[in-house]
Amino acid sequence: MALINCPNCGSTISDTANHCPKCGVQLKGSTPKNKNKTSLYALFAVLGALVIIIGGTIAYSDYAEKKEKREALIQEEQAKVAAKKERDSLDRVLWEKTMEKNDEQAYQLYLQKFPDGKHAEQAKKHLDYAEKMKLTSEEEYGASECISSFFRCLANGYEDDMLVYLNPNLSTFLGKKNATKVDAIAYMKKIHSDDVYSVDITMGDIEVKKSLVDNEEPIYTATFTYDQRLEREDTSLETFASMKGTATLNKNYKITSLSLSKTATY
């Protein structure tokens, strides 16, 4: 311990004393109680301010983040709505063009562009119908063979065999409505009249087209030509005729209607 002089009264005192025992002056290094309280309050104030600032910063950051997310969702929704409007518009325009063309290629193109479009089901139905309408080689052969066989039997006078290729009830037969096989037999007898020695029929081209009844059951329309030559006793009568015909056949390749016309005779 060292001795020092009081800075106020000059008395000799210990250097560890907090105040002069003679004059009572406060010495250097001592801290009054009220000053300690003030410093503590200031510390609390600073800490409180920091808490408020930090809390406010966190709250604002959270608010800003949520706001940004809300705005992003709104923009995303608006973009979806705009994209849907544009897609619907393109869908409508392409469908109008598809309906104008109304062919298989146009419907396929529409489904490529809009597989889930507003008119996708309609396009699929059109393509399904187009597929059913396609004439297969088997169908073409069946219809053509029926026509050829009918006239071959007609030329040879094979009555029973000829009737195999006819439907029991005919909508029309050579101009007669609601005809039957009896009318076909009568036509055969007319060609093979008493003065006719032989009949020769040479078939020309046969063109077959397909259609559907109620979009399901197929019917076939055959257009054809043939030359008919008759060897007969009375040569002043007709011995040759170029013929043109149209026949309708059902799904079983039976003739349901037949019409014939002459394009040349002698």
PDB file of C-alpha atoms in Angstrom:
ATOM      1  CA  MET A   1       0.000   0.000   0.000  1.00  0.00           C
ATOM      2  CA  ALA A   2       1.293   3.477  -0.882  1.00  0.00           C
ATOM      3  CA  LEU A   3       0.405   6.871   0.519  1.00  0.00           C
ATOM      4  CA  ILE A   4      -0.853   9.708  -1.649  1.00  0.00           C
ATOM      5  CA  ASN A   5      -2.037  13.253  -1.030  1.00  0.00           C
ATOM      6  CA  CYS A   6      -5.755  14.086  -1.302  1.00  0.00           C
ATOM      7  CA  PRO A   7      -6.231  16.191  -4.437  1.00  0.00           C
ATOM      8  CA  ASN A   8      -8.743  18.367  -2.575  1.00  0.00           C
ATOM      9  CA  CYS A   9      -7.327  19.029   0.903  1.00  0.00           C
ATOM     10  CA  GLY A  10      -3.762  17.687   0.621  1.00  0.00           C
ATOM     11  CA  SER A  11      -4.115  15.219   3.489  1.00  0.00           C
ATOM     12  CA  THR A  12      -2.006  12.074   3.352  1.00  0.00           C
ATOM     13  CA  ILE A  13      -4.202   9.049   2.570  1.00  0.00           C
ATOM     14  CA  SER A  14      -3.905   5.493   1.252  1.00  0.00           C
ATOM     15  CA  ASP A  15      -3.897   5.021  -2.501  1.00  0.00           C
ATOM     16  CA  THR A  16      -6.579   2.359  -2.059  1.00  0.00           C
ATOM     17  CA  ALA A  17      -9.071   4.682  -0.337  1.00  0.00           C
ATOM     18  CA  ASN A  18     -12.308   5.429  -2.201  1.00  0.00           C
ATOM     19  CA  HIS A  19     -12.663   8.880  -0.582  1.00  0.00           C
ATOM     20  CA  CYS A  20     -10.669  11.256   1.598  1.00  0.00           C
ATOM     21  CA  PRO A  21     -11.425  10.571   5.306  1.00  0.00           C
ATOM     22  CA  LYS A  22     -10.830  14.220   6.085  1.00  0.00           C
ATOM     23  CA  CYS A  23     -12.706  16.180   3.391  1.00  0.00           C
ATOM     24  CA  GLY A  24     -14.758  13.308   2.005  1.00  0.00           C
ATOM     25  CA  VAL A  25     -13.964  13.987  -1.650  1.00  0.00           C
ATOM     26  CA  GLN A  26     -14.516  11.098  -4.047  1.00  0.00           C
ATOM     27  CA  LEU A  27     -11.226   9.754  -5.300  1.00  0.00           C
ATOM     28  CA  LYS A  28     -10.363   8.436  -8.845  1.00  0.00           C
ATOM     29  CA  GLY A  29     -11.482   4.853  -9.637  1.00  0.00           C
ATOM     30  CA  SER A  30     -14.573   4.918  -7.494  1.00  0.00           C
ATOM     31  CA  THR A  31     -18.113   4.555  -9.112  1.00  0.00           C
ATOM     32  CA  PRO A  32     -21.176   6.069  -7.538  1.00  0.00           C
ATOM     33  CA  LYS A  33     -24.266   3.860  -7.259  1.00  0.00           C
ATOM     34  CA  ASN A  34     -26.472   6.106  -9.401  1.00  0.00           C
ATOM     35  CA  LYS A  35     -23.868   6.045 -12.177  1.00  0.00           C
ATOM     36  CA  ASN A  36     -23.921   2.235 -12.145  1.00  0.00           C
ATOM     37  CA  LYS A  37     -27.689   2.253 -12.443  1.00  0.00           C
ATOM     38  CA  THR A  38     -27.551   4.679 -15.366  1.00  0.00           C
ATOM     39  CA  SER A  39     -25.059   2.501 -17.204  1.00  0.00           C
ATOM     40  CA  LEU A  40     -27.231  -0.569 -16.582  1.00  0.00           C
ATOM     41  CA  TYR A  41     -30.300   1.212 -17.927  1.00  0.00           C
ATOM     42  CA  ALA A  42     -28.346   2.273 -21.003  1.00  0.00           C
ATOM     43  CA  LEU A  43     -27.244  -1.323 -21.563  1.00  0.00           C
ATOM     44  CA  PHE A  44     -30.812  -2.577 -21.307  1.00  0.00           C
ATOM     45  CA  ALA A  45     -31.943   0.148 -23.703  1.00  0.00           C
ATOM     46  CA  VAL A  46     -29.315  -0.825 -26.236  1.00  0.00           C
ATOM     47  CA  LEU A  47     -30.177  -4.507 -25.883  1.00  0.00           C
ATOM     48  CA  GLY A  48     -33.893  -3.735 -26.242  1.00  0.00           C
ATOM     49  CA  ALA A  49     -33.235  -1.673 -29.330  1.00  0.00           C
ATOM     50  CA  LEU A  50     -31.188  -4.490 -30.804  1.00  0.00           C
ATOM     51  CA  VAL A  51     -33.978  -6.979 -30.059  1.00  0.00           C
ATOM     52  CA  ILE A  52     -36.519  -4.699 -31.718  1.00  0.00           C
ATOM     53  CA  ILE A  53     -34.287  -4.103 -34.730  1.00  0.00           C
ATOM     54  CA  ILE A  54     -33.453  -7.784 -35.124  1.00  0.00           C
ATOM     55  CA  GLY A  55     -37.059  -8.853 -34.553  1.00  0.00           C
ATOM     56  CA  GLY A  56     -38.307  -6.227 -36.967  1.00  0.00           C
ATOM     57  CA  THR A  57     -35.757  -7.280 -39.551  1.00  0.00           C
ATOM     58  CA  ILE A  58     -36.785 -10.934 -39.216  1.00  0.00           C
ATOM     59  CA  ALA A  59     -40.488 -10.061 -39.352  1.00  0.00           C
ATOM     60  CA  TYR A  60     -40.019  -7.865 -42.403  1.00  0.00           C
ATOM     61  CA  SER A  61     -37.900 -10.511 -44.093  1.00  0.00           C
ATOM     62  CA  ASP A  62     -40.620 -13.120 -43.436  1.00  0.00           C
ATOM     63  CA  TYR A  63     -43.315 -10.746 -44.698  1.00  0.00           C
ATOM     64  CA  ALA A  64     -41.301  -9.905 -47.803  1.00  0.00           C
ATOM     65  CA  GLU A  65     -40.679 -13.591 -48.509  1.00  0.00           C
ATOM     66  CA  LYS A  66     -44.382 -14.440 -48.153  1.00  0.00           C
ATOM     67  CA  LYS A  67     -45.336 -11.470 -50.299  1.00  0.00           C
ATOM     68  CA  GLU A  68     -42.873 -12.539 -52.968  1.00  0.00           C
ATOM     69  CA  LYS A  69     -44.306 -16.070 -52.930  1.00  0.00           C
ATOM     70  CA  ARG A  70     -47.872 -14.747 -53.192  1.00  0.00           C
ATOM     71  CA  GLU A  71     -46.925 -12.525 -56.106  1.00  0.00           C
ATOM     72  CA  ALA A  72     -45.112 -15.439 -57.779  1.00  0.00           C
ATOM     73  CA  LEU A  73     -48.201 -17.648 -57.385  1.00  0.00           C
ATOM     74  CA  ILE A  74     -50.436 -14.910 -58.784  1.00  0.00           C
ATOM     75  CA  GLN A  75     -48.115 -14.430 -61.761  1.00  0.00           C
ATOM     76  CA  GLU A  76     -47.967 -18.177 -62.313  1.00  0.00           C
ATOM     77  CA  GLU A  77     -51.768 -18.426 -62.231  1.00  0.00           C
ATOM     78  CA  GLN A  78     -52.098 -15.484 -64.607  1.00  0.00           C
ATOM     79  CA  ALA A  79     -49.576 -17.117 -66.951  1.00  0.00           C
ATOM     80  CA  LYS A  80     -51.592 -20.365 -66.862  1.00  0.00           C
ATOM     81  CA  VAL A  81     -54.818 -18.505 -67.660  1.00  0.00           C
ATOM     82  CA  ALA A  82     -53.147 -16.636 -70.526  1.00  0.00           C
ATOM     83  CA  ALA A  83     -51.611 -19.859 -71.867  1.00  0.00           C
ATOM     84  CA  LYS A  84     -54.985 -21.628 -71.696  1.00  0.00           C
ATOM     85  CA  LYS A  85     -56.692 -18.781 -73.571  1.00  0.00           C
ATOM     86  CA  GLU A  86     -54.015 -18.902 -76.264  1.00  0.00           C
ATOM     87  CA  ARG A  87     -54.234 -22.710 -76.494  1.00  0.00           C
ATOM     88  CA  ASP A  88     -58.040 -22.590 -76.706  1.00  0.00           C
ATOM     89  CA  SER A  89     -57.790 -20.022 -79.476  1.00  0.00           C
ATOM     90  CA  LEU A  90     -55.302 -22.142 -81.448  1.00  0.00           C
ATOM     91  CA  ASP A  91     -57.484 -25.211 -80.811  1.00  0.00           C
ATOM     92  CA  ARG A  92     -60.541 -23.444 -82.238  1.00  0.00           C
ATOM     93  CA  VAL A  93     -58.702 -22.147 -85.326  1.00  0.00           C
ATOM     94  CA  LEU A  94     -57.160 -25.543 -86.144  1.00  0.00           C
ATOM     95  CA  TRP A  95     -60.484 -27.328 -85.631  1.00  0.00           C
ATOM     96  CA  GLU A  96     -62.194 -24.947 -88.064  1.00  0.00           C
ATOM     97  CA  LYS A  97     -59.521 -25.735 -90.654  1.00  0.00           C
ATOM     98  CA  THR A  98     -59.880 -29.458 -89.888  1.00  0.00           C
ATOM     99  CA  MET A  99     -63.625 -29.327 -90.479  1.00  0.00           C
ATOM    100  CA  GLU A 100     -63.080 -27.482 -93.774  1.00  0.00           C
ATOM    101  CA  LYS A 101     -60.754 -30.218 -95.059  1.00  0.00           C
ATOM    102  CA  ASN A 102     -62.738 -33.031 -93.415  1.00  0.00           C
ATOM    103  CA  ASP A 103     -60.263 -35.776 -94.275  1.00  0.00           C
ATOM    104  CA  GLU A 104     -58.273 -38.351 -92.370  1.00  0.00           C
ATOM    105  CA  GLN A 105     -54.997 -36.426 -92.567  1.00  0.00           C
ATOM    106  CA  ALA A 106     -56.580 -33.274 -91.127  1.00  0.00           C
ATOM    107  CA  TYR A 107     -58.036 -35.146 -88.135  1.00  0.00           C
ATOM    108  CA  GLN A 108     -54.709 -36.868 -87.478  1.00  0.00           C
ATOM    109  CA  LEU A 109     -52.923 -33.497 -87.529  1.00  0.00           C
ATOM    110  CA  TYR A 110     -55.431 -32.045 -85.071  1.00  0.00           C
ATOM    111  CA  LEU A 111     -54.873 -34.923 -82.618  1.00  0.00           C
ATOM    112  CA  GLN A 112     -51.096 -34.527 -82.936  1.00  0.00           C
ATOM    113  CA  LYS A 113     -51.362 -30.859 -81.966  1.00  0.00           C
ATOM    114  CA  PHE A 114     -54.139 -31.217 -79.388  1.00  0.00           C
ATOM    115  CA  PRO A 115     -54.375 -34.817 -78.105  1.00  0.00           C
ATOM    116  CA  ASP A 116     -56.511 -33.560 -75.189  1.00  0.00           C
ATOM    117  CA  GLY A 117     -58.177 -30.726 -77.105  1.00  0.00           C
ATOM    118  CA  LYS A 118     -61.818 -29.701 -76.914  1.00  0.00           C
ATOM    119  CA  HIS A 119     -62.587 -31.592 -80.121  1.00  0.00           C
ATOM    120  CA  ALA A 120     -60.305 -34.603 -79.577  1.00  0.00           C
ATOM    121  CA  GLU A 121     -63.198 -37.040 -79.105  1.00  0.00           C
ATOM    122  CA  GLN A 122     -64.879 -35.828 -82.291  1.00  0.00           C
ATOM    123  CA  ALA A 123     -61.622 -36.194 -84.204  1.00  0.00           C
ATOM    124  CA  LYS A 124     -61.213 -39.748 -82.886  1.00  0.00           C
ATOM    125  CA  LYS A 125     -64.753 -40.620 -83.956  1.00  0.00           C
ATOM    126  CA  HIS A 126     -64.090 -39.288 -87.465  1.00  0.00           C
ATOM    127  CA  LEU A 127     -60.889 -41.336 -87.695  1.00  0.00           C
ATOM    128  CA  ASP A 128     -62.674 -44.425 -86.394  1.00  0.00           C
ATOM    129  CA  TYR A 129     -65.381 -43.943 -89.023  1.00  0.00           C
ATOM    130  CA  ALA A 130     -62.759 -43.412 -91.727  1.00  0.00           C
ATOM    131  CA  GLU A 131     -61.060 -46.651 -90.678  1.00  0.00           C
ATOM    132  CA  LYS A 132     -64.345 -48.545 -90.898  1.00  0.00           C
ATOM    133  CA  MET A 133     -64.992 -47.005 -94.320  1.00  0.00           C
ATOM    134  CA  LYS A 134     -61.740 -48.312 -95.771  1.00  0.00           C
ATOM    135  CA  LEU A 135     -62.369 -51.032 -98.313  1.00  0.00           C
ATOM    136  CA  THR A 136     -60.159 -54.026 -97.604  1.00  0.00           C
ATOM    137  CA  SER A 137     -58.843 -56.287-100.339  1.00  0.00           C
ATOM    138  CA  GLU A 138     -60.985 -59.095 -98.918  1.00  0.00           C
ATOM    139  CA  GLU A 139     -64.133 -56.964 -99.165  1.00  0.00           C
ATOM    140  CA  GLU A 140     -63.305 -55.844-102.696  1.00  0.00           C
ATOM    141  CA  TYR A 141     -62.727 -59.424-103.779  1.00  0.00           C
ATOM    142  CA  GLY A 142     -65.945 -60.630-102.110  1.00  0.00           C
ATOM    143  CA  ALA A 143     -68.119 -58.041-103.845  1.00  0.00           C
ATOM    144  CA  SER A 144     -66.397 -58.422-107.246  1.00  0.00           C
ATOM    145  CA  GLU A 145     -66.596 -62.202-107.119  1.00  0.00           C
ATOM    146  CA  CYS A 146     -70.315 -62.036-106.342  1.00  0.00           C
ATOM    147  CA  ILE A 147     -71.000 -59.849-109.421  1.00  0.00           C
ATOM    148  CA  SER A 148     -68.811 -61.953-111.707  1.00  0.00           C
ATOM    149  CA  SER A 149     -70.342 -65.218-110.485  1.00  0.00           C
ATOM    150  CA  PHE A 150     -73.903 -63.933-110.847  1.00  0.00           C
ATOM    151  CA  PHE A 151     -73.424 -63.024-114.517  1.00  0.00           C
ATOM    152  CA  ARG A 152     -71.454 -66.190-115.233  1.00  0.00           C
ATOM    153  CA  CYS A 153     -74.400 -68.243-113.953  1.00  0.00           C
ATOM    154  CA  LEU A 154     -76.801 -65.989-115.866  1.00  0.00           C
ATOM    155  CA  ALA A 155     -74.913 -66.613-119.108  1.00  0.00           C
ATOM    156  CA  ASN A 156     -74.784 -70.380-118.572  1.00  0.00           C
ATOM    157  CA  GLY A 157     -78.399 -70.669-117.471  1.00  0.00           C
ATOM    158  CA  TYR A 158     -77.512 -72.025-114.029  1.00  0.00           C
ATOM    159  CA  GLU A 159     -80.687 -70.957-112.290  1.00  0.00           C
ATOM    160  CA  ASP A 160     -80.082 -72.373-108.804  1.00  0.00           C
ATOM    161  CA  ASP A 161     -76.457 -71.270-108.723  1.00  0.00           C
ATOM    162  CA  MET A 162     -77.413 -67.751-109.850  1.00  0.00           C
ATOM    163  CA  LEU A 163     -79.944 -67.389-107.017  1.00  0.00           C
ATOM    164  CA  VAL A 164     -77.191 -68.053-104.451  1.00  0.00           C
ATOM    165  CA  TYR A 165     -75.789 -64.586-105.158  1.00  0.00           C
ATOM    166  CA  LEU A 166     -79.113 -62.787-104.645  1.00  0.00           C
ATOM    167  CA  ASN A 167     -80.668 -61.642-101.385  1.00  0.00           C
ATOM    168  CA  PRO A 168     -84.137 -63.225-100.938  1.00  0.00           C
ATOM    169  CA  ASN A 169     -85.751 -59.794-101.011  1.00  0.00           C
ATOM    170  CA  LEU A 170     -84.487 -57.224-103.493  1.00  0.00           C
ATOM    171  CA  SER A 171     -85.154 -53.506-103.033  1.00  0.00           C
ATOM    172  CA  THR A 172     -85.067 -53.114-106.836  1.00  0.00           C
ATOM    173  CA  PHE A 173     -84.283 -55.459-109.689  1.00  0.00           C
ATOM    174  CA  LEU A 174     -84.052 -53.992-113.176  1.00  0.00           C
ATOM    175  CA  GLY A 175     -86.437 -51.209-112.243  1.00  0.00           C
ATOM    176  CA  LYS A 176     -88.919 -53.284-110.271  1.00  0.00           C
ATOM    177  CA  LYS A 177     -89.245 -52.383-106.584  1.00  0.00           C
ATOM    178  CA  ASN A 178     -89.559 -55.033-103.861  1.00  0.00           C
ATOM    179  CA  ALA A 179     -88.532 -57.721-106.308  1.00  0.00           C
ATOM    180  CA  THR A 180     -87.828 -61.361-105.481  1.00  0.00           C
ATOM    181  CA  LYS A 181     -85.764 -64.172-106.915  1.00  0.00           C
ATOM    182  CA  VAL A 182     -88.705 -65.004-109.173  1.00  0.00           C
ATOM    183  CA  ASP A 183     -88.026 -61.779-111.077  1.00  0.00           C
ATOM    184  CA  ALA A 184     -84.397 -62.784-111.536  1.00  0.00           C
ATOM    185  CA  ILE A 185     -85.449 -66.151-112.937  1.00  0.00           C
ATOM    186  CA  ALA A 186     -87.805 -64.400-115.357  1.00  0.00           C
ATOM    187  CA  TYR A 187     -84.903 -62.226-116.580  1.00  0.00           C
ATOM    188  CA  MET A 188     -82.755 -65.290-117.155  1.00  0.00           C
ATOM    189  CA  LYS A 189     -85.512 -66.953-119.206  1.00  0.00           C
ATOM    190  CA  LYS A 190     -85.929 -63.787-121.254  1.00  0.00           C
ATOM    191  CA  ILE A 191     -82.239 -63.857-122.243  1.00  0.00           C
ATOM    192  CA  HIS A 192     -82.311 -67.582-122.932  1.00  0.00           C
ATOM    193  CA  SER A 193     -85.291 -67.397-125.241  1.00  0.00           C
ATOM    194  CA  ASP A 194     -86.198 -70.278-127.544  1.00  0.00           C
ATOM    195  CA  ASP A 195     -84.252 -68.916-130.526  1.00  0.00           C
ATOM    196  CA  VAL A 196     -81.014 -68.340-128.540  1.00  0.00           C
ATOM    197  CA  TYR A 197     -78.389 -71.052-128.858  1.00  0.00           C
ATOM    198  CA  SER A 198     -75.863 -69.647-126.391  1.00  0.00           C
ATOM    199  CA  VAL A 199     -75.111 -66.573-124.279  1.00  0.00           C
ATOM    200  CA  ASP A 200     -71.620 -65.236-123.658  1.00  0.00           C
ATOM    201  CA  ILE A 201     -70.937 -62.501-121.095  1.00  0.00           C
ATOM    202  CA  THR A 202     -67.494 -60.921-120.834  1.00  0.00           C
ATOM    203  CA  MET A 203     -67.060 -58.851-117.701  1.00  0.00           C
ATOM    204  CA  GLY A 204     -65.235 -55.549-117.822  1.00  0.00           C
ATOM    205  CA  ASP A 205     -63.985 -53.493-114.877  1.00  0.00           C
ATOM    206  CA  ILE A 206     -65.755 -53.758-111.535  1.00  0.00           C
ATOM    207  CA  GLU A 207     -65.407 -50.854-109.111  1.00  0.00           C
ATOM    208  CA  VAL A 208     -66.477 -51.405-105.507  1.00  0.00           C
ATOM    209  CA  LYS A 209     -67.240 -48.706-102.955  1.00  0.00           C
ATOM    210  CA  LYS A 210     -68.109 -49.123 -99.301  1.00  0.00           C
ATOM    211  CA  SER A 211     -70.548 -47.294 -97.037  1.00  0.00           C
ATOM    212  CA  LEU A 212     -71.963 -47.904 -93.573  1.00  0.00           C
ATOM    213  CA  VAL A 213     -75.524 -48.273 -92.343  1.00  0.00           C
ATOM    214  CA  ASP A 214     -75.959 -46.443 -89.026  1.00  0.00           C
ATOM    215  CA  ASN A 215     -72.161 -46.077 -88.933  1.00  0.00           C
ATOM    216  CA  GLU A 216     -71.805 -49.802 -88.303  1.00  0.00           C
ATOM    217  CA  GLU A 217     -72.990 -52.332 -90.902  1.00  0.00           C
ATOM    218  CA  PRO A 218     -71.186 -52.199 -94.261  1.00  0.00           C
ATOM    219  CA  ILE A 219     -72.909 -52.184 -97.637  1.00  0.00           C
ATOM    220  CA  TYR A 220     -71.120 -52.277-100.982  1.00  0.00           C
ATOM    221  CA  THR A 221     -71.929 -50.586-104.269  1.00  0.00           C
ATOM    222  CA  ALA A 222     -70.444 -52.142-107.390  1.00  0.00           C
ATOM    223  CA  THR A 223     -70.392 -50.412-110.769  1.00  0.00           C
ATOM    224  CA  PHE A 224     -69.363 -52.525-113.736  1.00  0.00           C
ATOM    225  CA  THR A 225     -69.518 -53.095-117.470  1.00  0.00           C
ATOM    226  CA  TYR A 226     -69.841 -56.217-119.567  1.00  0.00           C
ATOM    227  CA  ASP A 227     -70.384 -57.302-123.174  1.00  0.00           C
ATOM    228  CA  GLN A 228     -73.227 -59.702-123.926  1.00  0.00           C
ATOM    229  CA  ARG A 229     -73.200 -61.808-127.128  1.00  0.00           C
ATOM    230  CA  LEU A 230     -76.106 -63.960-128.214  1.00  0.00           C
ATOM    231  CA  GLU A 231     -75.982 -66.718-130.799  1.00  0.00           C
ATOM    232  CA  ARG A 232     -79.518 -67.018-132.072  1.00  0.00           C
ATOM    233  CA  GLU A 233     -81.575 -68.325-134.907  1.00  0.00           C
ATOM    234  CA  ASP A 234     -83.064 -64.993-135.907  1.00  0.00           C
ATOM    235  CA  THR A 235     -80.010 -62.866-136.640  1.00  0.00           C
ATOM    236  CA  SER A 236     -82.187 -59.834-137.355  1.00  0.00           C
ATOM    237  CA  LEU A 237     -82.708 -59.553-133.627  1.00  0.00           C
ATOM    238  CA  GLU A 238     -80.128 -58.172-131.205  1.00  0.00           C
ATOM    239  CA  THR A 239     -77.001 -60.301-130.934  1.00  0.00           C
ATOM    240  CA  PHE A 240     -74.663 -57.960-129.084  1.00  0.00           C
ATOM    241  CA  ALA A 241     -75.000 -55.407-126.289  1.00  0.00           C
ATOM    242  CA  SER A 242     -72.523 -53.422-124.237  1.00  0.00           C
ATOM    243  CA  MET A 243     -73.957 -53.101-120.748  1.00  0.00           C
ATOM    244  CA  LYS A 244     -73.374 -50.884-117.773  1.00  0.00           C
ATOM    245  CA  GLY A 245     -74.664 -51.856-114.341  1.00  0.00           C
ATOM    246  CA  THR A 246     -74.858 -50.909-110.693  1.00  0.00           C
ATOM    247  CA  ALA A 247     -75.470 -53.367-107.876  1.00  0.00           C
ATOM    248  CA  THR A 248     -75.802 -53.016-104.118  1.00  0.00           C
ATOM    249  CA  LEU A 249     -74.583 -55.834-101.891  1.00  0.00           C
ATOM    250  CA  ASN A 250     -75.070 -56.441 -98.168  1.00  0.00           C
ATOM    251  CA  LYS A 251     -72.379 -57.430 -95.658  1.00  0.00           C
ATOM    252  CA  ASN A 252     -72.742 -61.088 -96.743  1.00  0.00           C
ATOM    253  CA  TYR A 253     -71.989 -60.178-100.376  1.00  0.00           C
ATOM    254  CA  LYS A 254     -75.534 -60.835-101.555  1.00  0.00           C
ATOM    255  CA  ILE A 255     -77.034 -58.602-104.242  1.00  0.00           C
ATOM    256  CA  THR A 256     -79.882 -56.509-102.806  1.00  0.00           C
ATOM    257  CA  SER A 257     -80.489 -54.300-105.865  1.00  0.00           C
ATOM    258  CA  LEU A 258     -79.501 -54.377-109.542  1.00  0.00           C
ATOM    259  CA  SER A 259     -79.885 -51.946-112.393  1.00  0.00           C
ATOM    260  CA  LEU A 260     -78.662 -52.369-115.985  1.00  0.00           C
ATOM    261  CA  SER A 261     -78.534 -50.148-119.039  1.00  0.00           C
ATOM    262  CA  LYS A 262     -77.343 -50.670-122.612  1.00  0.00           C
ATOM    263  CA  THR A 263     -74.632 -48.413-123.989  1.00  0.00           C
ATOM    264  CA  ALA A 264     -74.376 -50.055-127.427  1.00  0.00           C
ATOM    265  CA  THR A 265     -76.255 -52.741-129.377  1.00  0.00           C
ATOM    266  CA  TYR A 266     -76.383 -54.434-132.737  1.00  0.00           C
TER     267      TYR A 266
END
